[in-house]
PDB file of C-alpha atoms in Angstrom:
ATOM      1  CA  ARG O   1     -60.201-147.085 -23.741  1.00 48.00           C
ATOM      2  CA  ASN O   2     -56.766-146.246 -24.231  1.00 51.00           C
ATOM      3  CA  THR O   3     -54.976-143.004 -23.876  1.00 50.00           C
ATOM      4  CA  TRP O   4     -54.649-142.023 -27.453  1.00 47.00           C
ATOM      5  CA  SER O   5     -58.456-142.450 -27.890  1.00 58.00           C
ATOM      6  CA  ARG O   6     -59.324-140.407 -25.313  1.00 56.00           C
ATOM      7  CA  VAL O   7     -56.856-137.426 -26.633  1.00 50.00           C
ATOM      8  CA  LYS O   8     -58.334-137.760 -29.901  1.00 55.00           C
ATOM      9  CA  ASP O   9     -62.028-137.507 -28.822  1.00 62.00           C
ATOM     10  CA  LEU O  10     -60.938-134.545 -26.351  1.00 57.00           C
ATOM     11  CA  MET O  11     -59.089-132.579 -28.808  1.00 53.00           C
ATOM     12  CA  PRO O  12     -60.178-132.749 -32.474  1.00 54.00           C
ATOM     13  CA  GLU O  13     -59.448-129.301 -33.142  1.00 51.00           C
ATOM     14  CA  ARG O  14     -55.769-129.953 -32.559  1.00 52.00           C
ATOM     15  CA  GLN O  15     -55.121-132.562 -34.971  1.00 52.00           C
ATOM     16  CA  ALA O  16     -54.200-135.329 -32.431  1.00 53.00           C
ATOM     17  CA  SER O  17     -54.035-137.794 -35.691  1.00 52.00           C
ATOM     18  CA  LEU O  18     -51.544-135.922 -36.955  1.00 50.00           C
ATOM     19  CA  LEU O  19     -49.227-136.855 -34.260  1.00 51.00           C
ATOM     20  CA  HIS O  20     -49.712-140.358 -34.766  1.00 53.00           C
ATOM     21  CA  ARG O  21     -46.259-142.190 -35.371  1.00 62.00           C
ATOM     22  CA  ASN O  22     -44.566-138.816 -35.690  1.00 77.00           C
ATOM     23  CA  PHE O  23     -43.439-138.813 -39.542  1.00 86.00           C
ATOM     24  CA  TRP O  24     -42.020-136.141 -41.315  1.00 88.00           C
ATOM     25  CA  ALA O  25     -40.291-135.409 -44.575  1.00 87.00           C
ATOM     26  CA  LEU O  26     -37.422-133.146 -44.936  1.00 85.00           C
ATOM     27  CA  LYS O  27     -37.011-131.196 -47.986  1.00 80.00           C
ATOM     28  CA  PRO O  28     -34.582-128.675 -49.750  1.00 73.00           C
ATOM     29  CA  SER O  29     -36.628-125.616 -50.374  1.00 70.00           C
ATOM     30  CA  CYS O  30     -35.801-125.448 -54.421  1.00 65.00           C
ATOM     31  CA  GLY O  31     -35.910-129.060 -55.106  1.00 59.00           C
ATOM     32  CA  GLN O  32     -37.927-131.072 -57.790  1.00 60.00           C
ATOM     33  CA  PHE O  33     -38.909-134.048 -58.916  1.00 60.00           C
ATOM     34  CA  GLY O  34     -38.379-135.601 -55.032  1.00 64.00           C
ATOM     35  CA  ARG O  35     -34.438-135.133 -54.780  1.00 68.00           C
ATOM     36  CA  GLY O  36     -33.170-134.623 -51.623  1.00 73.00           C
ATOM     37  CA  ILE O  37     -36.068-135.647 -49.674  1.00 81.00           C
ATOM     38  CA  LEU O  38     -35.451-137.299 -46.165  1.00 84.00           C
ATOM     39  CA  LEU O  39     -38.071-139.102 -44.253  1.00 88.00           C
ATOM     40  CA  ILE O  40     -37.549-139.333 -40.530  1.00 86.00           C
ATOM     41  CA  ASP O  41     -39.612-140.212 -37.318  1.00 84.00           C
ATOM     42  CA  ARG O  42     -37.993-137.744 -35.003  1.00 80.00           C
ATOM     43  CA  LEU O  43     -37.127-134.067 -34.692  1.00 79.00           C
ATOM     44  CA  PRO O  44     -33.847-132.903 -33.365  1.00 81.00           C
ATOM     45  CA  GLU O  45     -33.781-130.690 -30.273  1.00 77.00           C
ATOM     46  CA  ASP O  46     -31.647-127.734 -32.407  1.00 81.00           C
ATOM     47  CA  PRO O  47     -33.672-127.118 -35.399  1.00 78.00           C
ATOM     48  CA  GLY O  48     -30.342-126.023 -36.955  1.00 78.00           C
ATOM     49  CA  GLN O  49     -29.661-129.870 -37.307  1.00 82.00           C
ATOM     50  CA  LEU O  50     -32.270-130.249 -40.203  1.00 80.00           C
ATOM     51  CA  LEU O  51     -29.992-128.317 -42.676  1.00 77.00           C
ATOM     52  CA  GLU O  52     -27.306-130.414 -41.566  1.00 78.00           C
ATOM     53  CA  TRP O  53     -29.278-133.350 -42.542  1.00 79.00           C
ATOM     54  CA  ALA O  54     -30.567-131.711 -45.749  1.00 74.00           C
ATOM     55  CA  ALA O  55     -27.018-130.839 -46.680  1.00 71.00           C
ATOM     56  CA  ALA O  56     -25.950-134.267 -46.053  1.00 73.00           C
ATOM     57  CA  VAL O  57     -28.779-136.115 -48.309  1.00 68.00           C
ATOM     58  CA  GLY O  58     -28.352-133.379 -50.940  1.00 61.00           C
ATOM     59  CA  ARG O  59     -30.104-133.130 -54.527  1.00 56.00           C
ATOM     60  CA  GLY O  60     -26.938-133.731 -56.617  1.00 51.00           C
ATOM     61  CA  GLY O  61     -25.762-131.997 -59.469  1.00 47.00           C
ATOM     62  CA  LEU O  62     -24.890-128.422 -59.181  1.00 49.00           C
ATOM     63  CA  LYS O  63     -27.598-127.203 -57.423  1.00 55.00           C
ATOM     64  CA  GLY O  64     -26.858-129.470 -54.604  1.00 55.00           C
ATOM     65  CA  GLY O  65     -23.947-127.311 -52.740  1.00 57.00           C
ATOM     66  CA  ASN O  66     -26.268-124.820 -52.008  1.00 61.00           C
ATOM     67  CA  ASP O  67     -28.607-126.799 -49.696  1.00 58.00           C
ATOM     68  CA  VAL O  68     -27.473-125.715 -46.661  1.00 60.00           C
ATOM     69  CA  LYS O  69     -27.658-122.289 -47.431  1.00 65.00           C
ATOM     70  CA  GLU O  70     -31.058-122.329 -49.088  1.00 67.00           C
ATOM     71  CA  GLY O  71     -32.664-123.332 -46.223  1.00 71.00           C
ATOM     72  CA  VAL O  72     -35.528-126.588 -46.050  1.00 77.00           C
ATOM     73  CA  VAL O  73     -39.188-126.870 -46.175  1.00 82.00           C
ATOM     74  CA  LEU O  74     -40.258-129.301 -43.239  1.00 85.00           C
ATOM     75  CA  GLN O  75     -43.448-131.283 -43.958  1.00 86.00           C
ATOM     76  CA  LYS O  76     -45.664-133.397 -41.713  1.00 85.00           C
ATOM     77  CA  LEU O  77     -46.725-136.660 -43.233  1.00 87.00           C
ATOM     78  CA  ILE O  78     -50.109-138.215 -43.527  1.00 88.00           C
ATOM     79  CA  GLU O  79     -49.372-141.418 -42.073  1.00 84.00           C
ATOM     80  CA  GLN O  80     -53.097-142.707 -42.903  1.00 89.00           C
ATOM     81  CA  PRO O  81     -53.626-141.745 -46.371  1.00 94.00           C
ATOM     82  CA  HIS O  82     -56.440-142.441 -48.592  1.00 95.00           C
ATOM     83  CA  LEU O  83     -55.185-145.400 -50.778  1.00 96.00           C
ATOM     84  CA  LEU O  84     -55.934-145.973 -54.541  1.00 95.00           C
ATOM     85  CA  ASP O  85     -56.341-149.615 -55.666  1.00 94.00           C
ATOM     86  CA  LYS O  86     -54.132-149.151 -58.770  1.00 90.00           C
ATOM     87  CA  GLN O  87     -55.231-152.361 -60.808  1.00 88.00           C
ATOM     88  CA  LEU O  88     -59.183-151.172 -60.541  1.00 90.00           C
ATOM     89  CA  LEU O  89     -57.980-147.832 -61.282  1.00 88.00           C
ATOM     90  CA  GLY O  90     -56.433-148.997 -64.164  1.00 84.00           C
ATOM     91  CA  ASN O  91     -58.898-151.474 -65.303  1.00 86.00           C
ATOM     92  CA  LEU O  92     -61.389-148.318 -65.069  1.00 83.00           C
ATOM     93  CA  GLY O  93     -58.805-145.955 -66.715  1.00 70.00           C
ATOM     94  CA  ASN O  94     -58.950-148.407 -69.749  1.00 63.00           C
ATOM     95  CA  LEU O  95     -62.296-148.878 -70.707  1.00 52.00           C
ATOM     96  CA  GLY O  96     -62.490-147.054 -73.182  1.00 44.00           C
ATOM     97  CA  ASN O  97     -59.199-148.260 -74.276  1.00 44.00           C
ATOM     98  CA  PRO O  98     -59.831-152.142 -74.565  1.00 41.00           C
ATOM     99  CA  ALA O  99     -55.880-152.590 -75.657  1.00 41.00           C
ATOM    100  CA  GLY O 100     -54.866-150.752 -72.732  1.00 45.00           C
ATOM    101  CA  ASP O 101     -51.995-152.363 -71.022  1.00 49.00           C
ATOM    102  CA  SER O 102     -52.838-154.422 -67.808  1.00 49.00           C
ATOM    103  CA  VAL O 103     -51.971-152.627 -64.921  1.00 52.00           C
ATOM    104  CA  SER O 104     -50.548-154.519 -61.343  1.00 57.00           C
ATOM    105  CA  GLY O 105     -52.350-154.281 -58.201  1.00 62.00           C
ATOM    106  CA  GLY O 106     -51.748-152.757 -54.761  1.00 83.00           C
ATOM    107  CA  LYS O 107     -52.789-150.172 -52.817  1.00 93.00           C
ATOM    108  CA  PHE O 108     -50.671-146.694 -53.431  1.00 94.00           C
ATOM    109  CA  LYS O 109     -50.027-143.312 -51.927  1.00 94.00           C
ATOM    110  CA  TYR O 110     -51.129-140.396 -54.390  1.00 95.00           C
ATOM    111  CA  ASN O 111     -51.431-136.846 -54.743  1.00 94.00           C
ATOM    112  CA  LEU O 112     -53.559-134.753 -56.425  1.00 96.00           C
ATOM    113  CA  ARG O 113     -52.182-131.750 -59.011  1.00 95.00           C
ATOM    114  CA  MET O 114     -54.305-129.441 -59.889  1.00 96.00           C
ATOM    115  CA  ILE O 115     -53.838-126.047 -61.598  1.00 96.00           C
ATOM    116  CA  VAL O 116     -54.635-122.554 -60.772  1.00 96.00           C
ATOM    117  CA  LEU O 117     -54.419-119.182 -62.594  1.00 93.00           C
ATOM    118  CA  ALA O 118     -54.228-116.026 -60.399  1.00 90.00           C
ATOM    119  CA  THR O 119     -53.740-112.434 -61.054  1.00 84.00           C
ATOM    120  CA  LEU O 120     -51.974-111.989 -57.944  1.00 76.00           C
ATOM    121  CA  ARG O 121     -53.047-108.237 -57.988  1.00 74.00           C
ATOM    122  CA  SER O 122     -55.312-107.008 -54.967  1.00 71.00           C
ATOM    123  CA  PRO O 123     -58.187-107.868 -54.575  1.00 76.00           C
ATOM    124  CA  CYS O 124     -56.759-111.548 -56.119  1.00 80.00           C
ATOM    125  CA  ARG O 125     -58.537-113.095 -58.828  1.00 87.00           C
ATOM    126  CA  ILE O 126     -58.370-117.204 -58.611  1.00 92.00           C
ATOM    127  CA  TRP O 127     -59.778-119.511 -61.760  1.00 94.00           C
ATOM    128  CA  LEU O 128     -59.201-123.330 -60.569  1.00 95.00           C
ATOM    129  CA  TYR O 129     -58.998-125.580 -63.862  1.00 95.00           C
ATOM    130  CA  ASN O 130     -61.393-128.627 -63.948  1.00 93.00           C
ATOM    131  CA  GLU O 131     -58.975-131.006 -65.200  1.00 92.00           C
ATOM    132  CA  GLY O 132     -55.991-132.230 -62.946  1.00 94.00           C
ATOM    133  CA  PHE O 133     -54.865-135.474 -62.206  1.00 95.00           C
ATOM    134  CA  VAL O 134     -53.417-138.244 -59.518  1.00 95.00           C
ATOM    135  CA  SER O 135     -49.955-139.119 -59.144  1.00 92.00           C
ATOM    136  CA  LEU O 136     -49.122-142.293 -57.368  1.00 92.00           C
ATOM    137  CA  ALA O 137     -46.277-143.366 -55.698  1.00 91.00           C
ATOM    138  CA  LEU O 138     -43.868-145.671 -57.147  1.00 89.00           C
ATOM    139  CA  CYS O 139     -44.392-148.421 -54.851  1.00 90.00           C
ATOM    140  CA  PRO O 140     -47.302-150.121 -53.117  1.00 92.00           C
ATOM    141  CA  PHE O 141     -47.987-148.266 -49.516  1.00 93.00           C
ATOM    142  CA  THR O 142     -45.901-149.271 -46.318  1.00 91.00           C
ATOM    143  CA  SER O 143     -45.982-148.173 -42.627  1.00 86.00           C
ATOM    144  CA  GLN O 144     -42.224-148.059 -43.000  1.00 88.00           C
ATOM    145  CA  LEU O 145     -40.456-144.815 -43.832  1.00 87.00           C
ATOM    146  CA  ASP O 146     -39.835-146.290 -47.419  1.00 89.00           C
ATOM    147  CA  PRO O 147     -39.575-142.936 -49.867  1.00 87.00           C
ATOM    148  CA  LEU O 148     -41.061-145.156 -52.843  1.00 88.00           C
ATOM    149  CA  SER O 149     -44.301-145.395 -50.935  1.00 90.00           C
ATOM    150  CA  HIS O 150     -44.347-141.975 -49.426  1.00 90.00           C
ATOM    151  CA  ILE O 151     -43.164-139.663 -51.716  1.00 87.00           C
ATOM    152  CA  THR O 152     -45.333-139.315 -55.150  1.00 88.00           C
ATOM    153  CA  ASN O 153     -43.545-137.210 -57.207  1.00 80.00           C
ATOM    154  CA  LEU O 154     -40.271-139.130 -57.296  1.00 76.00           C
ATOM    155  CA  ARG O 155     -38.481-139.282 -61.066  1.00 67.00           C
ATOM    156  CA  GLN O 156     -39.587-142.739 -62.725  1.00 59.00           C
ATOM    157  CA  GLY O 157     -36.624-144.883 -62.411  1.00 59.00           C
ATOM    158  CA  ALA O 158     -35.740-148.365 -64.421  1.00 54.00           C
ATOM    159  CA  GLY O 159     -38.034-151.459 -63.544  1.00 56.00           C
ATOM    160  CA  TYR O 160     -41.058-149.469 -62.615  1.00 60.00           C
ATOM    161  CA  GLU O 161     -44.728-149.178 -64.519  1.00 59.00           C
ATOM    162  CA  SER O 162     -44.882-146.471 -67.074  1.00 61.00           C
ATOM    163  CA  GLN O 163     -48.190-145.193 -66.097  1.00 74.00           C
ATOM    164  CA  ARG O 164     -48.388-143.202 -62.692  1.00 82.00           C
ATOM    165  CA  ARG O 165     -50.821-140.491 -63.367  1.00 88.00           C
ATOM    166  CA  TRP O 166     -54.379-140.734 -64.216  1.00 91.00           C
ATOM    167  CA  PRO O 167     -57.116-137.751 -65.241  1.00 94.00           C
ATOM    168  CA  ILE O 168     -59.639-136.827 -62.657  1.00 94.00           C
ATOM    169  CA  ARG O 169     -62.215-138.437 -64.754  1.00 93.00           C
ATOM    170  CA  ASP O 170     -60.477-141.864 -64.030  1.00 94.00           C
ATOM    171  CA  LEU O 171     -60.343-140.746 -60.270  1.00 94.00           C
ATOM    172  CA  ASP O 172     -64.062-140.150 -60.460  1.00 94.00           C
ATOM    173  CA  SER O 173     -65.010-143.212 -61.881  1.00 94.00           C
ATOM    174  CA  TYR O 174     -63.107-145.065 -59.141  1.00 95.00           C
ATOM    175  CA  LEU O 175     -65.077-143.152 -56.625  1.00 95.00           C
ATOM    176  CA  ALA O 176     -68.146-144.291 -57.980  1.00 95.00           C
ATOM    177  CA  ALA O 177     -67.220-148.050 -58.521  1.00 94.00           C
ATOM    178  CA  LYS O 178     -66.561-147.724 -54.638  1.00 94.00           C
ATOM    179  CA  GLY O 179     -69.714-146.074 -53.410  1.00 95.00           C
ATOM    180  CA  ARG O 180     -67.706-142.480 -52.581  1.00 95.00           C
ATOM    181  CA  PRO O 181     -69.422-139.261 -53.417  1.00 96.00           C
ATOM    182  CA  SER O 182     -68.159-137.981 -56.758  1.00 96.00           C
ATOM    183  CA  PHE O 183     -64.990-135.643 -56.718  1.00 96.00           C
ATOM    184  CA  ASP O 184     -66.957-132.601 -57.137  1.00 96.00           C
ATOM    185  CA  ASP O 185     -68.463-133.689 -54.303  1.00 96.00           C
ATOM    186  CA  SER O 186     -66.101-134.268 -51.853  1.00 95.00           C
ATOM    187  CA  PHE O 187     -62.815-133.197 -52.890  1.00 97.00           C
ATOM    188  CA  ARG O 188     -63.035-130.119 -55.158  1.00 96.00           C
ATOM    189  CA  PRO O 189     -64.916-127.935 -52.528  1.00 96.00           C
ATOM    190  CA  GLN O 190     -62.235-128.299 -49.991  1.00 96.00           C
ATOM    191  CA  ILE O 191     -59.717-127.597 -52.718  1.00 97.00           C
ATOM    192  CA  GLU O 192     -61.366-124.268 -53.424  1.00 96.00           C
ATOM    193  CA  ARG O 193     -61.521-123.843 -49.796  1.00 96.00           C
ATOM    194  CA  ILE O 194     -57.935-124.056 -49.300  1.00 96.00           C
ATOM    195  CA  ILE O 195     -56.533-122.391 -52.483  1.00 95.00           C
ATOM    196  CA  SER O 196     -59.264-119.294 -51.587  1.00 93.00           C
ATOM    197  CA  SER O 197     -57.521-119.667 -47.776  1.00 92.00           C
ATOM    198  CA  LEU O 198     -54.062-119.592 -49.147  1.00 90.00           C
ATOM    199  CA  PHE O 199     -54.144-116.349 -51.218  1.00 87.00           C
ATOM    200  CA  TYR O 200     -56.137-114.647 -48.494  1.00 86.00           C
ATOM    201  CA  ALA O 201     -53.165-115.304 -46.222  1.00 84.00           C
ATOM    202  CA  LEU O 202     -50.385-114.324 -48.722  1.00 80.00           C
ATOM    203  CA  SER O 203     -52.407-110.959 -49.244  1.00 78.00           C
ATOM    204  CA  LEU O 204     -51.785-110.180 -45.421  1.00 78.00           C
ATOM    205  CA  HIS O 205     -49.892-107.138 -44.683  1.00 73.00           C
ATOM    206  CA  PRO O 206     -47.300-106.361 -43.152  1.00 67.00           C
ATOM    207  CA  THR O 207     -46.087-109.898 -44.007  1.00 59.00           C
ATOM    208  CA  SER O 208     -47.613-110.150 -47.612  1.00 63.00           C
ATOM    209  CA  LEU O 209     -45.380-112.273 -50.522  1.00 59.00           C
ATOM    210  CA  LEU O 210     -47.378-111.125 -53.286  1.00 58.00           C
ATOM    211  CA  PRO O 211     -46.846-107.823 -55.487  1.00 59.00           C
ATOM    212  CA  LEU O 212     -50.174-106.796 -54.564  1.00 50.00           C
ATOM    213  CA  ASP O 213     -50.597-103.679 -56.611  1.00 52.00           C
ATOM    214  CA  PRO O 214     -54.778-102.227 -56.416  1.00 51.00           C
ATOM    215  CA  CYS O 215     -56.392-102.013 -59.996  1.00 49.00           C
ATOM    216  CA  ASP O 216     -57.053 -98.821 -61.267  1.00 45.00           C
ATOM    217  CA  GLU O 217     -60.452 -97.745 -62.211  1.00 41.00           C
ATOM    218  CA  THR O 218     -60.254 -98.638 -65.634  1.00 44.00           C
ATOM    219  CA  GLY O 219     -59.823-101.857 -64.600  1.00 44.00           C
ATOM    220  CA  ASP O 220     -56.214-102.313 -65.877  1.00 47.00           C
ATOM    221  CA  MET O 221     -54.362-104.683 -63.281  1.00 44.00           C
ATOM    222  CA  GLY O 222     -51.070-104.228 -64.231  1.00 44.00           C
ATOM    223  CA  ARG O 223     -48.234-106.852 -64.515  1.00 46.00           C
ATOM    224  CA  SER O 224     -47.149-108.818 -61.684  1.00 41.00           C
ATOM    225  CA  ALA O 225     -43.435-109.296 -60.954  1.00 45.00           C
ATOM    226  CA  ALA O 226     -42.667-111.505 -63.603  1.00 44.00           C
ATOM    227  CA  GLY O 227     -44.217-109.154 -66.043  1.00 46.00           C
ATOM    228  CA  LYS O 228     -47.036-111.080 -66.678  1.00 57.00           C
ATOM    229  CA  LYS O 229     -51.172-109.800 -65.953  1.00 72.00           C
ATOM    230  CA  LEU O 230     -51.630-113.614 -64.978  1.00 83.00           C
ATOM    231  CA  ARG O 231     -49.764-116.285 -63.266  1.00 87.00           C
ATOM    232  CA  ARG O 232     -49.938-119.998 -63.435  1.00 91.00           C
ATOM    233  CA  PHE O 233     -49.407-122.445 -60.488  1.00 91.00           C
ATOM    234  CA  GLY O 234     -49.275-126.085 -59.747  1.00 93.00           C
ATOM    235  CA  PHE O 235     -50.608-127.092 -56.299  1.00 94.00           C
ATOM    236  CA  ASP O 236     -50.519-130.517 -54.910  1.00 93.00           C
ATOM    237  CA  PHE O 237     -53.165-131.873 -52.531  1.00 96.00           C
ATOM    238  CA  LEU O 238     -52.920-134.743 -50.154  1.00 94.00           C
ATOM    239  CA  ILE O 239     -56.157-136.856 -49.328  1.00 95.00           C
ATOM    240  CA  ASP O 240     -56.288-138.789 -45.611  1.00 93.00           C
ATOM    241  CA  GLN O 241     -58.398-142.137 -44.969  1.00 92.00           C
ATOM    242  CA  THR O 242     -61.201-139.508 -43.738  1.00 93.00           C
ATOM    243  CA  GLU O 243     -61.217-138.487 -47.493  1.00 94.00           C
ATOM    244  CA  THR O 244     -60.060-134.845 -45.853  1.00 94.00           C
ATOM    245  CA  VAL O 245     -58.096-133.158 -48.271  1.00 95.00           C
ATOM    246  CA  TRP O 246     -54.533-131.549 -46.911  1.00 94.00           C
ATOM    247  CA  PHE O 247     -52.440-128.822 -48.620  1.00 87.00           C
TER     248      PHE O 247
END
């Protein structure tokens, strides 16, 4: 057995599989639609160089000039994600629509978009919407550092198929066709644990990022910093080949 296999067996809690091939996404802290994302397979010795790289790629437009000031997000990529057969997914999604357009084949990386409603008060009250959707990359997955196959929220361009999003119920049909556990049995419990842990971490002092004002005895939760009692968030999750959910 090789050294890599021994490391994975000896230290499963170290998430050694994430170190394989060492792929990273460097993105502007205020980016959107996948703009300004740089895929890299190595890290610089000086962390400050990450800002220079991000500024060199840039988001374009009026906000691009602030990239070097606003900081960046460094995110570890999952090199072996769970992939969806786009043709099968499309066929399952069109079962109730015989006139639906055909979908070309290929296995695609995807993300799960789930919607959360939260009070941002102490204690936090969180609701997870039942519905969500999967968003596929523009091109079939490759082990190369190709943004079109790794980044799932790039804005649609000319020459690509129109449908890249499918509702959770179509993903559920896909999992059933593959003989896998349902979304509610496999993915949803993991998503709920991640969201609960996230809001708990954000509420911890002294580094709390939330305007956590205690509820009074009348049950009036007050208003958040944005002037609303409730806030809605969209969270994106990735699934690896072992069907483990990552945030």
